[in-house]
Tab-separated table of C-alpha atoms in Angstrom:
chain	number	residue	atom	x	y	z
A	545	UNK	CA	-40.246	-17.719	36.468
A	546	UNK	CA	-39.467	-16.436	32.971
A	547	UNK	CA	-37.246	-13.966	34.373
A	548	UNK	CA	-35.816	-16.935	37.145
A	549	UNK	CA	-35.028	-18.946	33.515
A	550	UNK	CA	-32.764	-16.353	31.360
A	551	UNK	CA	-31.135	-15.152	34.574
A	552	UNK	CA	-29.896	-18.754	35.129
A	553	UNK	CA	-29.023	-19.157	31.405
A	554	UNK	CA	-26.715	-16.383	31.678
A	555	UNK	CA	-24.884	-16.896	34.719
A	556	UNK	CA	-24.388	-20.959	33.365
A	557	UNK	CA	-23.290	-19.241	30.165
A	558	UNK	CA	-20.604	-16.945	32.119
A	559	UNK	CA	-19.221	-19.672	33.847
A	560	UNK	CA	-18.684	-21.232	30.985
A	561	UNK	CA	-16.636	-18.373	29.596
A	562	UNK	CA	-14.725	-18.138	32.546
A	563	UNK	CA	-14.011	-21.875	32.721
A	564	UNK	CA	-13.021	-21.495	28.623
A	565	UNK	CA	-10.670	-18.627	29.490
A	566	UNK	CA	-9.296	-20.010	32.445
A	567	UNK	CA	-8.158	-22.776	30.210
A	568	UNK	CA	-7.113	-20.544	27.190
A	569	UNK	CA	-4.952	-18.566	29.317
A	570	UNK	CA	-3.008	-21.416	30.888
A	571	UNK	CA	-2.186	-22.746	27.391
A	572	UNK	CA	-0.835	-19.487	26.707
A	573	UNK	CA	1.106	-19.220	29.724
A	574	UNK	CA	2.317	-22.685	29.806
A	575	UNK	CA	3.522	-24.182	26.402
A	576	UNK	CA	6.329	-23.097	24.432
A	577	UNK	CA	3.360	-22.595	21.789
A	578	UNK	CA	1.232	-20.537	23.938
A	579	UNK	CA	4.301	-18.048	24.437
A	580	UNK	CA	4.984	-18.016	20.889
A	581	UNK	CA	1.470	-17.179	19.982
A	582	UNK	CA	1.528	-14.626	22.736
A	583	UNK	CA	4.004	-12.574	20.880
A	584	UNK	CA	1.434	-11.524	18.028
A	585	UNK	CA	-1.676	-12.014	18.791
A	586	UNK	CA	-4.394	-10.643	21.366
A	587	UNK	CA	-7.502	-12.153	22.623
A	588	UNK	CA	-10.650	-11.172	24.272
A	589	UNK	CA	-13.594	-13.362	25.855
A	590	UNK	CA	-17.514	-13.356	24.611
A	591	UNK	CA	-19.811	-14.318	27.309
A	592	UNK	CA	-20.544	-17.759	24.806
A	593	UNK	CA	-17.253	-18.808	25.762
A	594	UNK	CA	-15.559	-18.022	21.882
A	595	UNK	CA	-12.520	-16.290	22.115
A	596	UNK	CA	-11.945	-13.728	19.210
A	597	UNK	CA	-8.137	-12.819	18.151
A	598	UNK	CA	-6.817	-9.830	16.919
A	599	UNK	CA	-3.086	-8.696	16.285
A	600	UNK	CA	-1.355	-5.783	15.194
A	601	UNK	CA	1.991	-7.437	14.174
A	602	UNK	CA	0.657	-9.459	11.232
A	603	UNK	CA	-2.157	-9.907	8.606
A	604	UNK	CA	-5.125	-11.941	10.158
A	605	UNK	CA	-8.962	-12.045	8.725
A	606	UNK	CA	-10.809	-9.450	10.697
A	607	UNK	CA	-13.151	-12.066	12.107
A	608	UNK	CA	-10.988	-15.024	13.297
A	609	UNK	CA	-11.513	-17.171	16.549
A	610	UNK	CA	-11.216	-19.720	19.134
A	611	UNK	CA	-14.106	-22.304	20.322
A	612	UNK	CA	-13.989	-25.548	22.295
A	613	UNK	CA	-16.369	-28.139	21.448
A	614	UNK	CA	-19.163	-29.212	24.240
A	615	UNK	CA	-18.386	-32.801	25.792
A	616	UNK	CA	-15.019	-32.618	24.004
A	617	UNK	CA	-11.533	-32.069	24.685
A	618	UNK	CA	-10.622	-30.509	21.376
A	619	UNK	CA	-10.851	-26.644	20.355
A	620	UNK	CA	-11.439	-25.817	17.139
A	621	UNK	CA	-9.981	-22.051	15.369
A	622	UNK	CA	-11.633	-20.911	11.862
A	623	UNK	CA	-11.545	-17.882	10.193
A	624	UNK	CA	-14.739	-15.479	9.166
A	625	UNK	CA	-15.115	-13.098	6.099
A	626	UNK	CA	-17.370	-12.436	3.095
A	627	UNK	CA	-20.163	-14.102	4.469
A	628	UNK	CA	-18.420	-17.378	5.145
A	629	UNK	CA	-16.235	-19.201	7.387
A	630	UNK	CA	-13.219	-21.021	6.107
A	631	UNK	CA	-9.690	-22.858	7.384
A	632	UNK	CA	-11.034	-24.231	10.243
A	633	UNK	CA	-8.420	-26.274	12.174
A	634	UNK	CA	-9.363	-28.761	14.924
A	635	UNK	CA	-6.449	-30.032	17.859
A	636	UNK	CA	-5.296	-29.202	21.022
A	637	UNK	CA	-4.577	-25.441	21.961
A	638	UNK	CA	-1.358	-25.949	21.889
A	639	UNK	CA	-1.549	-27.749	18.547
A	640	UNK	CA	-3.953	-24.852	17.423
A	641	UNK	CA	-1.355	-22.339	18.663
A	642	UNK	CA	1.027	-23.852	16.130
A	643	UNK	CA	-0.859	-24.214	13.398
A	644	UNK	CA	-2.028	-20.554	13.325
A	645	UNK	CA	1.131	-19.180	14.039
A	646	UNK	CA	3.123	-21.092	10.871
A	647	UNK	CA	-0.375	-20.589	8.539
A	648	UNK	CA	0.407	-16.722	9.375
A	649	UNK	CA	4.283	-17.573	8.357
A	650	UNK	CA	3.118	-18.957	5.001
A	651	UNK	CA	0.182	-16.351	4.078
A	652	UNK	CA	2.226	-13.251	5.250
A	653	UNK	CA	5.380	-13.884	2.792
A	654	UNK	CA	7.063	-11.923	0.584
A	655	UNK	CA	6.158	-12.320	-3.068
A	656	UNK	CA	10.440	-12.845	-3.304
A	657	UNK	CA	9.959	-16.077	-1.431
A	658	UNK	CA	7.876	-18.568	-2.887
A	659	UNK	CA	5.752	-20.915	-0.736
A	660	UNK	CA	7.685	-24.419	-0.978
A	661	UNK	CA	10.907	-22.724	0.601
A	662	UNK	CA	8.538	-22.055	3.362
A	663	UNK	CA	7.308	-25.100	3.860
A	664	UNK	CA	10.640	-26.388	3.962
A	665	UNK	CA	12.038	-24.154	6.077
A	666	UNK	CA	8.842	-24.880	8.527
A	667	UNK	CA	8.767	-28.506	7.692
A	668	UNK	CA	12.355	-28.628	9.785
A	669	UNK	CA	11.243	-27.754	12.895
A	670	UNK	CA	11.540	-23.694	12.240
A	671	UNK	CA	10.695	-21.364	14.037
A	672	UNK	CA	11.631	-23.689	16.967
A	673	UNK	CA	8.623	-23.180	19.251
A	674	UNK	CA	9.588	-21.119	22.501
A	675	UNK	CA	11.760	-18.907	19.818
A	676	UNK	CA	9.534	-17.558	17.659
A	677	UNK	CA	10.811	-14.211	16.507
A	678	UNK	CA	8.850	-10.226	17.404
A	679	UNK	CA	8.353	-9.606	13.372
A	680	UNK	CA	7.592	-12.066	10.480
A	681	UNK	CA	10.907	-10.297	8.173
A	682	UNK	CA	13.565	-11.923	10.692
A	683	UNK	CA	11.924	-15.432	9.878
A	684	UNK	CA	12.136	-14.522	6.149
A	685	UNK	CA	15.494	-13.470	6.549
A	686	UNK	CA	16.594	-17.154	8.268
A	687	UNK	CA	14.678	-18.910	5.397
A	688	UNK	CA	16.585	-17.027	2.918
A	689	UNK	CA	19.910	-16.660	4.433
A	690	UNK	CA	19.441	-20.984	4.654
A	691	UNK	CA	18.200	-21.283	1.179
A	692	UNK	CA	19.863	-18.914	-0.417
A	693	UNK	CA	23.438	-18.269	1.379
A	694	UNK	CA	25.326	-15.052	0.406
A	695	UNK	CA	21.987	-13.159	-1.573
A	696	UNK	CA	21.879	-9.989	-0.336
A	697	UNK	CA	18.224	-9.100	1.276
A	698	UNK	CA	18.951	-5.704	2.675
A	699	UNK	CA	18.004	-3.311	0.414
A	700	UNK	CA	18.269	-0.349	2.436
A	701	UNK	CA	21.712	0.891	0.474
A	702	UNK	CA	19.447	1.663	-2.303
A	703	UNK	CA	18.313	4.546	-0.860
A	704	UNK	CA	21.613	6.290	-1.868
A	705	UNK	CA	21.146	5.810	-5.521
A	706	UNK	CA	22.009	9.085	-7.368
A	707	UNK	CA	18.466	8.159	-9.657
A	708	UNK	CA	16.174	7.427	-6.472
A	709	UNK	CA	17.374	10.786	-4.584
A	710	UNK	CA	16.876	12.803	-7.455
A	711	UNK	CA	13.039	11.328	-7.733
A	712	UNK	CA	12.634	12.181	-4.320
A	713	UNK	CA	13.619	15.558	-4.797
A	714	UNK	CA	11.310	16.452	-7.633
A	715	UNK	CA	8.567	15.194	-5.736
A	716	UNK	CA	8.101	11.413	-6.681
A	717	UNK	CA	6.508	9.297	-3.996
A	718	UNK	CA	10.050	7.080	-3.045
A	719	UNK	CA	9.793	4.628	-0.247
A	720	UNK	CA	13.237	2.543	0.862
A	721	UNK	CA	13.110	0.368	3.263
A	722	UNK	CA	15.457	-2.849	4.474
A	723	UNK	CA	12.927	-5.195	2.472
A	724	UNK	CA	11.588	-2.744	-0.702
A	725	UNK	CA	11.786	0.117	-2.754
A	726	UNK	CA	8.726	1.503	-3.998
A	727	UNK	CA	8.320	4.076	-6.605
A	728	UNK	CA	5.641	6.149	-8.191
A	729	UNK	CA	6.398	9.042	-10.520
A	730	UNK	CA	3.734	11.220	-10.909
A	731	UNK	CA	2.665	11.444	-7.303
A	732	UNK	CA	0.431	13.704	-6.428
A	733	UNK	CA	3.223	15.628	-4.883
A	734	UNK	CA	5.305	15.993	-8.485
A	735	UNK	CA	1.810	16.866	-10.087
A	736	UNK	CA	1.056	19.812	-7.368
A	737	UNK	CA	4.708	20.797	-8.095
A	738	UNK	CA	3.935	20.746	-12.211
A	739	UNK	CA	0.495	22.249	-12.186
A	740	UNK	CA	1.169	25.558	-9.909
A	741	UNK	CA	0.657	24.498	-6.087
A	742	UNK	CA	-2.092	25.384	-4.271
A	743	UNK	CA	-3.113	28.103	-7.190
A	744	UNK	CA	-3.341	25.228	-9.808
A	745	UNK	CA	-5.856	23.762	-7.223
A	746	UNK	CA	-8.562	24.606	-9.458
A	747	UNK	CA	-7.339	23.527	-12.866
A	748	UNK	CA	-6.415	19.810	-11.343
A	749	UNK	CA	-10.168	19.517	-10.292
A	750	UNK	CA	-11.327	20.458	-13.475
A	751	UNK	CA	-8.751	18.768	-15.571
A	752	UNK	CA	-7.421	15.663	-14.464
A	753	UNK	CA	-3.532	14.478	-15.267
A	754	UNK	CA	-3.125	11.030	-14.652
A	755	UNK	CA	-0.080	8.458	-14.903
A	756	UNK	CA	-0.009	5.123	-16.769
A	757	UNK	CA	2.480	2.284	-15.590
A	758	UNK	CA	4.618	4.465	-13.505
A	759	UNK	CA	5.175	2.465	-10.354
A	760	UNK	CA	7.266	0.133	-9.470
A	761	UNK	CA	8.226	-2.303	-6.545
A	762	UNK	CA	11.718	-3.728	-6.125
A	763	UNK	CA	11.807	-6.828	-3.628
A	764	UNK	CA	14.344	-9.141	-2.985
A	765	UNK	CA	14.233	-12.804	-4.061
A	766	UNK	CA	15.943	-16.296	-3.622
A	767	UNK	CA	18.257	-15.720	-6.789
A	768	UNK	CA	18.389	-14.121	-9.964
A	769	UNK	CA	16.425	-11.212	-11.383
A	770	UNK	CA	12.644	-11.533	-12.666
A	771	UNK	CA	9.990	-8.984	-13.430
A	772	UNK	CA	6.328	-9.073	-13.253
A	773	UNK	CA	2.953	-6.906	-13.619
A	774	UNK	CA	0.728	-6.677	-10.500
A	775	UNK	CA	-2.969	-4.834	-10.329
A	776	UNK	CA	-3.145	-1.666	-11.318
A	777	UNK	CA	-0.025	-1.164	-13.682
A	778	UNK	CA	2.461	-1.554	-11.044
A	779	UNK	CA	5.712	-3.487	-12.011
A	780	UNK	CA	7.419	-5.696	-9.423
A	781	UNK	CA	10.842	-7.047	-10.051
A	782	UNK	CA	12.270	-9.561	-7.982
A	783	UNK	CA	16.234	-9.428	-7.117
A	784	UNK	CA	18.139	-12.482	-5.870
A	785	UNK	CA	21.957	-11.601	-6.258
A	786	UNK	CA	24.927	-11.849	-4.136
A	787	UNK	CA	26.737	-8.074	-4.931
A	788	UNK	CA	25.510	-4.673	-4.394
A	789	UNK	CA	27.471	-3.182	-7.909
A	790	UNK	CA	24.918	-6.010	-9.714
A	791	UNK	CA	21.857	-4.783	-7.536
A	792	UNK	CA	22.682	-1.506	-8.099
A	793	UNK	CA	22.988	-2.275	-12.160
A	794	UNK	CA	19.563	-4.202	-12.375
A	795	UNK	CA	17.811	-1.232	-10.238
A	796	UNK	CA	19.010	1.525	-12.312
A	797	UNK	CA	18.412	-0.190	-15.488
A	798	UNK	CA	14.418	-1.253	-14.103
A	799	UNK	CA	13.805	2.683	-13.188
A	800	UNK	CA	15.507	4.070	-16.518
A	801	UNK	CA	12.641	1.728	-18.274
A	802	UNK	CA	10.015	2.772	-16.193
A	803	UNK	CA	10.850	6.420	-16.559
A	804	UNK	CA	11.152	5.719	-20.704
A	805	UNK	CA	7.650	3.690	-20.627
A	806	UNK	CA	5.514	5.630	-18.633
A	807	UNK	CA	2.393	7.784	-20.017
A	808	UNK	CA	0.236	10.484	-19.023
A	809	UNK	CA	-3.376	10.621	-19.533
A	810	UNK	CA	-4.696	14.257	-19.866
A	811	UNK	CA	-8.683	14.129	-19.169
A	812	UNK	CA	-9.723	17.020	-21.114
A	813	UNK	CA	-11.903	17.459	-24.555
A	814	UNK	CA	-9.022	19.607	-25.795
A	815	UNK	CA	-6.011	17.418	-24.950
A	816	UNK	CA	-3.905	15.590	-27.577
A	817	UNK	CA	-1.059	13.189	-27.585
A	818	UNK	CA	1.146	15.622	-27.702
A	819	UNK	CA	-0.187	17.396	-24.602
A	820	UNK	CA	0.302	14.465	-22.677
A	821	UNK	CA	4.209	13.599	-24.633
A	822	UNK	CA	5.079	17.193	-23.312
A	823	UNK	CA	4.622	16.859	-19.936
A	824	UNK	CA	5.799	13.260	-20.017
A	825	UNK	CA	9.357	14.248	-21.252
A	826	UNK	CA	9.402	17.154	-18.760
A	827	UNK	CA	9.563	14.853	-16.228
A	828	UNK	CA	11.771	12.732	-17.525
A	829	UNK	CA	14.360	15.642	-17.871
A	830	UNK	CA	13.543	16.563	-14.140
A	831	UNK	CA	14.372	13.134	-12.969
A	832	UNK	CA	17.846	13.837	-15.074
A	833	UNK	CA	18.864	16.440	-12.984
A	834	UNK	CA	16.852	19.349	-15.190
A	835	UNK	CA	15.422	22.401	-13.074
A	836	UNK	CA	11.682	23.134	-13.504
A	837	UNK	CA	11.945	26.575	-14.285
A	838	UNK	CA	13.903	25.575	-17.083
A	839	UNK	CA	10.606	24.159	-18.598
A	840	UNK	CA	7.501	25.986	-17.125
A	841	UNK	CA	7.283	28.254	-20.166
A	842	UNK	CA	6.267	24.622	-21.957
A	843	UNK	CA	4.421	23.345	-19.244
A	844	UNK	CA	1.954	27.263	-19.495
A	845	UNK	CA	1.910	26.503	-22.929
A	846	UNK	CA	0.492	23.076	-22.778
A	847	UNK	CA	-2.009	24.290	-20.247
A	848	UNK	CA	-3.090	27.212	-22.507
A	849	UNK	CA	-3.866	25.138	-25.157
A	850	UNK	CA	-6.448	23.337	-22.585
A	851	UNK	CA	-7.946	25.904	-20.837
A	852	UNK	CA	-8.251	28.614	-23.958
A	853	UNK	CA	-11.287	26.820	-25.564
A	854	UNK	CA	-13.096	26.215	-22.036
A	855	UNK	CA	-12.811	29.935	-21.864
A	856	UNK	CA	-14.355	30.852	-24.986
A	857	UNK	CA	-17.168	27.899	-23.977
A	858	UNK	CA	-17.670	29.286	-20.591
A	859	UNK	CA	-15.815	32.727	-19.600
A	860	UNK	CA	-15.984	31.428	-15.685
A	861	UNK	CA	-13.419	29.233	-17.006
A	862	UNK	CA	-10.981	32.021	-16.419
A	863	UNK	CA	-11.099	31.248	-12.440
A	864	UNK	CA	-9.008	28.198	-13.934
A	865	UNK	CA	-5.966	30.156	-14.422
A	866	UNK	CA	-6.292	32.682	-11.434
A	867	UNK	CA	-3.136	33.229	-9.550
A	868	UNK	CA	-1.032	31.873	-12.829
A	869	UNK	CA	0.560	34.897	-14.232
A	870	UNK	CA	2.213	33.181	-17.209
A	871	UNK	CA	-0.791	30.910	-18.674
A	872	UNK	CA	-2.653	34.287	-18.034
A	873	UNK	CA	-0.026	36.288	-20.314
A	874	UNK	CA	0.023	33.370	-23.128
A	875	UNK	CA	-3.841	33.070	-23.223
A	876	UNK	CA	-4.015	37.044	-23.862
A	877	UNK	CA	-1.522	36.508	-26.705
A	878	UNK	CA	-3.313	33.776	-28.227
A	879	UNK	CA	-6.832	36.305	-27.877
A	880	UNK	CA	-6.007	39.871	-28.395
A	881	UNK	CA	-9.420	40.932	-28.257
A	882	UNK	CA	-10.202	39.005	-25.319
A	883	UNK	CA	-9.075	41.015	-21.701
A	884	UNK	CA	-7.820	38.223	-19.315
A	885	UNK	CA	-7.480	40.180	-16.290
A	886	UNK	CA	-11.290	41.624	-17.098
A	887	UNK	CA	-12.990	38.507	-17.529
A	888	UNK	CA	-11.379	37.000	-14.322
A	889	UNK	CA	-12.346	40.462	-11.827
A	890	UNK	CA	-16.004	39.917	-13.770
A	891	UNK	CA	-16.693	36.240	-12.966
A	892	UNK	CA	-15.509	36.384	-9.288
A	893	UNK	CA	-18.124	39.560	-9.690
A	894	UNK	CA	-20.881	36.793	-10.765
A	895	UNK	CA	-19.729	34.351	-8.069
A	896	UNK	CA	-20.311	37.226	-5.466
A	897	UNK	CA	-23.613	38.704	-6.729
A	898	UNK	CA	-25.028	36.025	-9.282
A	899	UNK	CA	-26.222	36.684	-12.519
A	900	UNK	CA	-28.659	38.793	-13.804
């Protein structure tokens, strides 16, 4: 009878998911709202009758859904995360459809666009429903181009920026798109280019170089030009201007002063200001234009004076400067007595065999 019981629960519990998608799925397929929400999100069906949504097109909590009340007409939505449940919204689908798609509008924005030029935008009837656009930027571009006529929000032309190319081309990480430009130094491409490839492998894990306020994101806005610091060091400036030639000014000036105010932090017992000043300036005078060759004799120096007192601490220290010919030759200098080359064949001789 038990057995007679749960089977009965479940198959008045599937019907009741079918019934709840059944009705789901003509909303979608039947209100200008439905086709709208179509565009961006997914759904799938639990046996309970909630309906979970996903998306891939824009930002949703991981854990959002769909449920319609028992004896009611009216669904409910809410959104899951961190142990709670929050924003719930309570309506008609197509009402619901709405509402999530324009409280996606408003939480998805651009930091360039503040929230009250949303809601005004949205507050006139935009996006019409039936016309709601395949990506969130060509809403933010109608808000902007009808708050803001003439500011230029294609940013895209900054990608030919004498300053930017030659960042790329040393090895910074540079990202230009239509709606950004994102820049950090010292990526871990420049530092591998610095610090001797794949044979300077070893002295990177043993001696960390690390950058200080060297990133920056360039966004455009509804007018002027304002700067700002977000998490982690990273400096955001905000353009809102109607010419390229005064784009172009503000950009170049806002990466000249990042390249001037940026650090690095050295994480070694040995290191000094200076150490870190050095290698600093080198990479300001590679952004310039500068080959590296033309200062690797200062950047062997500068890791000599590291890695010559962790050898005379610990002589397997040597294995930090195998396969780097000219910290090798500088080391020697600085240590007469001491043979490089020796020490080096006699560690990887310890590795091999252990010691005794």
């Amino acid at each position: 009878m038990k057995n007679l019981v749960s089977f009965g629960l479940f198959e008045s519990q599937k019907k009741i998911a079918e019934i709840r998608e059944e009705e789901f799925r003509r909303a979608l397929e039947n209100t200008p709202e439905g086709r709208d929400f179509s565009k961006w999100f997914n759904y799938s069906v639990r046996r309970t009758g909630r309906i979970y949504i996903t998306s891939r097109k824009v930002s949703i909590p991981a854990t959002t859904w769909f449920e319609k009340y028992d004896n009611r007409e009216e669904w409910y939505y809410i959104y899951s995360g961190s142990g709670r449940t929050y924003g719930q919204q309570i309506g008609t689908l197509k009402d619901l459809f709405r509402l999530m798609v324009e409280d996606v509008i408003r939480k998805n924005r651009p930091s360039g666009i503040d929230i009250n030029t949303i809601k005004k935008y949205m507050s006139d009837g935009n996006p019409k429903p039936g016309n709601l656009p395949d990506s969130l930027s060509e809403i933010y571009d109608s808000a902007m181009k009808e708050f803001a006529p003439g500011i230029i929000t294609d940013f895209s032309f900054l990608g030919d920026l004498e300053i930017i190319k030659r960042l790329k081309e040393i090895g910074s990480e540079v990202n230009v798109s239509s709606k950004s430009v994102t820049i950090q130094i010292f990526s871990h491409d420049l530092k591998r280019s610095l610090l001797y490839g794949g044979a300077g492998e070893p002295l990177r894990n043993k001696i960390w170089f690390r950058a200080n306020h060297d990133q920056i994101r360039i966004i455009p806005a509804l007018s002027g030009v304002s700067t700002s610091k977000q998490s982690g060091g990273l400096k955001q400036v905000k353009i809102g201007l109607d010419s390229e030639s005064s784009i172009v000014d503000v950009v170049n000036y806002q990466i000249e002063k990042l390249l001037e105010d940026f650090t690095i932090t050295i994480n070694s017992p040995h290191a000094t200001e200076s150490h870190s000043i050095v290698l600093a300036d080198i990479i300001r005078k590679l952004a310039t234009g500068e080959p590296l060759e033309k200062y690797r004799w200062k950047i062997d120096h500068m890791v000599a004076d590291l890695v010559d007192p962790l050898i005379k601490e610990d002589t397997s220290n040597v294995d930090l400067i195998k396969g780097i010919p000219g910290v090798q030759k500088i080391i020697q200098e600085m240590n007469p007595e001491m043979n490089v080359q020796d020490l080096s064949k006699g560690s990887s001789i310890l590795k091999r065999f252990g010691s005794f």
